Amino acid sequence: MHAVFVYGTLKRGFVNHDAAWMTPWFAGPARSVIAYPLVVAGPWYSPVLFDEPGIGSRVSGELYEVDDTGLDRLDEIEGVARPGGYHRIAIEIERDDGERCRAWCYVKRRADVAVIHDGPFASYDDTRYVPRAQRG
Ligand code: PCA
């Protein structure tokens, strides 16, 4: 199984959570051990975490334990193989009970993002995201 930390539209209550069949893998709330910049960026107002440790705030999100198929599906949803897509890196995560672990997390490089609308935030709670199916 693979530990995955999600901070954006894969969280419970957001549009990609159901598309990725996340619910059975939920392992609890968690946050990054160190700060990362979490912003709302790009033409579709996507939540984006930049791989710039030490900038912004500790980021709140959710931890999941997914199988190989699940990780493949998440990579597909996050465009890991597509130009301008997310990169998957391992970061240090702290659960609410204080337990720490390394988990996969989807990030981008600042240079791959055309426009930053808002941020940095300690947690993502924006409603402007445009799902893939609604993009022109
Ligand atoms: N999905 C991934 C990265 C950004 C997004 O919208 C997540 O929720 O962590």
Tab-separated table of C-alpha atoms and ligand atoms in Angstrom:
chain	number	residue	atom	x	y	z
A	1	MET	CA	0.000	0.000	0.000
A	2	HIS	CA	1.038	3.595	-0.544
A	3	ALA	CA	0.500	6.534	1.821
A	4	VAL	CA	-0.802	9.564	-0.077
A	5	PHE	CA	-1.314	13.043	1.398
A	6	VAL	CA	-3.943	15.123	-0.406
A	7	TYR	CA	-4.543	18.837	0.169
A	8	GLY	CA	-6.848	19.891	-2.696
A	9	THR	CA	-9.679	18.573	-4.819
A	10	LEU	CA	-9.024	14.981	-3.739
A	11	LYS	CA	-10.158	15.807	-0.177
A	12	ARG	CA	-13.534	14.735	1.118
A	13	GLY	CA	-16.253	17.067	-0.152
A	14	PHE	CA	-14.320	18.151	-3.247
A	15	VAL	CA	-15.013	17.168	-6.834
A	16	ASN	CA	-12.143	14.749	-7.537
A	17	HIS	CA	-12.618	12.787	-4.316
A	18	ASP	CA	-15.418	10.655	-5.753
A	19	ALA	CA	-13.853	10.432	-9.222
A	20	ALA	CA	-10.779	8.868	-7.619
A	21	TRP	CA	-12.815	6.502	-5.389
A	22	MET	CA	-10.951	7.877	-2.386
A	23	THR	CA	-13.446	7.148	0.368
A	24	PRO	CA	-12.486	3.537	1.290
A	25	TRP	CA	-8.822	4.530	1.604
A	26	PHE	CA	-9.281	7.418	4.042
A	27	ALA	CA	-6.727	7.185	6.855
A	28	GLY	CA	-7.388	10.436	8.717
A	29	PRO	CA	-6.622	14.142	8.745
A	30	ALA	CA	-2.966	15.117	8.583
A	31	ARG	CA	-0.687	18.026	7.822
A	32	SER	CA	2.751	18.595	6.457
A	33	VAL	CA	5.548	18.636	9.029
A	34	ILE	CA	7.141	21.641	7.380
A	35	ALA	CA	5.689	24.590	5.488
A	36	TYR	CA	4.972	24.557	1.773
A	37	PRO	CA	3.289	27.263	-0.341
A	38	LEU	CA	-0.287	26.186	-1.224
A	39	VAL	CA	-1.898	28.483	-3.784
A	40	VAL	CA	-4.863	28.613	-6.153
A	41	ALA	CA	-3.400	28.818	-9.648
A	42	GLY	CA	-3.896	28.461	-13.371
A	43	PRO	CA	-6.861	28.844	-15.742
A	44	TRP	CA	-8.940	26.332	-13.751
A	45	TYR	CA	-8.221	27.710	-10.279
A	46	SER	CA	-6.452	24.534	-9.224
A	47	PRO	CA	-5.000	24.043	-5.767
A	48	VAL	CA	-1.255	23.779	-6.221
A	49	LEU	CA	1.461	23.034	-3.710
A	50	PHE	CA	4.906	24.132	-4.786
A	51	ASP	CA	7.919	22.017	-3.929
A	52	GLU	CA	9.420	24.885	-1.930
A	53	PRO	CA	9.823	23.636	1.660
A	54	GLY	CA	9.944	26.353	4.295
A	55	ILE	CA	7.717	28.841	2.431
A	56	GLY	CA	4.076	29.463	3.419
A	57	SER	CA	2.426	27.430	6.180
A	58	ARG	CA	2.159	23.853	7.298
A	59	VAL	CA	-0.550	22.508	4.991
A	60	SER	CA	-3.618	20.677	6.293
A	61	GLY	CA	-5.067	17.808	4.301
A	62	GLU	CA	-5.951	14.138	4.453
A	63	LEU	CA	-3.956	10.922	4.480
A	64	TYR	CA	-4.984	7.905	2.385
A	65	GLU	CA	-3.634	4.374	2.074
A	66	VAL	CA	-4.053	3.310	-1.540
A	67	ASP	CA	-3.168	0.172	-3.486
A	68	ASP	CA	-1.151	0.029	-6.726
A	69	THR	CA	-4.232	0.475	-8.902
A	70	GLY	CA	-5.345	3.426	-6.803
A	71	LEU	CA	-1.985	5.128	-7.108
A	72	ASP	CA	-2.058	4.653	-10.892
A	73	ARG	CA	-5.525	6.209	-10.984
A	74	LEU	CA	-4.394	9.189	-8.916
A	75	ASP	CA	-1.366	9.687	-11.185
A	76	GLU	CA	-3.731	9.732	-14.155
A	77	ILE	CA	-6.127	12.214	-12.534
A	78	GLU	CA	-3.261	14.516	-11.536
A	79	GLY	CA	-1.657	14.357	-14.985
A	80	VAL	CA	1.687	13.023	-13.794
A	81	ALA	CA	2.579	11.906	-17.341
A	82	ARG	CA	1.155	15.027	-19.010
A	83	PRO	CA	2.983	18.292	-19.738
A	84	GLY	CA	2.133	20.823	-17.042
A	85	GLY	CA	0.735	18.096	-14.786
A	86	TYR	CA	1.591	17.451	-11.176
A	87	HIS	CA	4.720	15.691	-9.984
A	88	ARG	CA	4.465	13.123	-7.199
A	89	ILE	CA	7.020	13.549	-4.423
A	90	ALA	CA	7.354	12.084	-0.911
A	91	ILE	CA	7.000	14.528	1.980
A	92	GLU	CA	6.879	14.218	5.760
A	93	ILE	CA	3.350	14.151	7.207
A	94	GLU	CA	2.001	14.334	10.769
A	95	ARG	CA	-1.312	12.747	11.657
A	96	ASP	CA	-3.617	14.246	14.274
A	97	ASP	CA	-2.422	11.637	16.800
A	98	GLY	CA	1.150	12.895	16.369
A	99	GLU	CA	2.326	9.928	14.298
A	100	ARG	CA	4.616	10.928	11.477
A	101	CYS	CA	5.187	9.184	8.157
A	102	ARG	CA	6.304	9.859	4.629
A	103	ALA	CA	3.546	10.131	2.066
A	104	TRP	CA	3.220	10.841	-1.633
A	105	CYS	CA	2.000	14.315	-2.506
A	106	TYR	CA	1.197	15.974	-5.855
A	107	VAL	CA	3.133	19.200	-6.427
A	108	LYS	CA	4.098	21.546	-9.233
A	109	ARG	CA	6.990	23.797	-10.070
A	110	ARG	CA	6.289	27.500	-9.954
A	111	ALA	CA	7.564	27.813	-13.547
A	112	ASP	CA	4.817	25.438	-14.744
A	113	VAL	CA	2.047	27.694	-13.425
A	114	ALA	CA	0.906	30.645	-15.553
A	115	VAL	CA	-0.963	32.669	-12.941
A	116	ILE	CA	-1.329	32.549	-9.163
A	117	HIS	CA	-4.711	33.830	-8.001
A	118	ASP	CA	-4.426	33.578	-4.202
A	119	GLY	CA	-2.358	32.174	-1.399
A	120	PRO	CA	-0.393	30.868	0.288
A	121	PHE	CA	-3.004	29.106	2.436
A	122	ALA	CA	-2.730	26.698	5.363
A	123	SER	CA	-5.612	24.698	3.935
A	124	TYR	CA	-7.521	24.598	0.650
A	125	ASP	CA	-11.143	25.706	0.812
A	126	ASP	CA	-11.794	27.425	-2.522
A	127	THR	CA	-14.849	26.896	-4.727
A	128	ARG	CA	-13.634	28.250	-8.076
A	129	TYR	CA	-12.000	25.034	-9.355
A	130	VAL	CA	-13.170	24.046	-12.847
A	131	PRO	CA	-13.370	20.225	-13.171
A	132	ARG	CA	-11.811	18.648	-16.249
A	133	ALA	CA	-15.203	17.727	-17.718
A	134	GLN	CA	-16.266	21.395	-17.714
A	135	ARG	CA	-13.210	22.826	-19.445
A	136	GLY	CA	-13.696	24.275	-22.909
B	1	PCA	N1	-5.499	17.249	-6.271
B	1	PCA	C1	-4.363	16.843	-5.511
B	1	PCA	C2	-3.328	17.859	-5.824
B	1	PCA	C3	-4.104	19.065	-6.145
B	1	PCA	C4	-5.470	18.581	-6.427
B	1	PCA	O1	-6.440	19.242	-6.704
B	1	PCA	C5	-4.725	16.865	-4.039
B	1	PCA	O2	-5.883	17.054	-3.691
B	1	PCA	O3	-3.819	16.720	-3.214
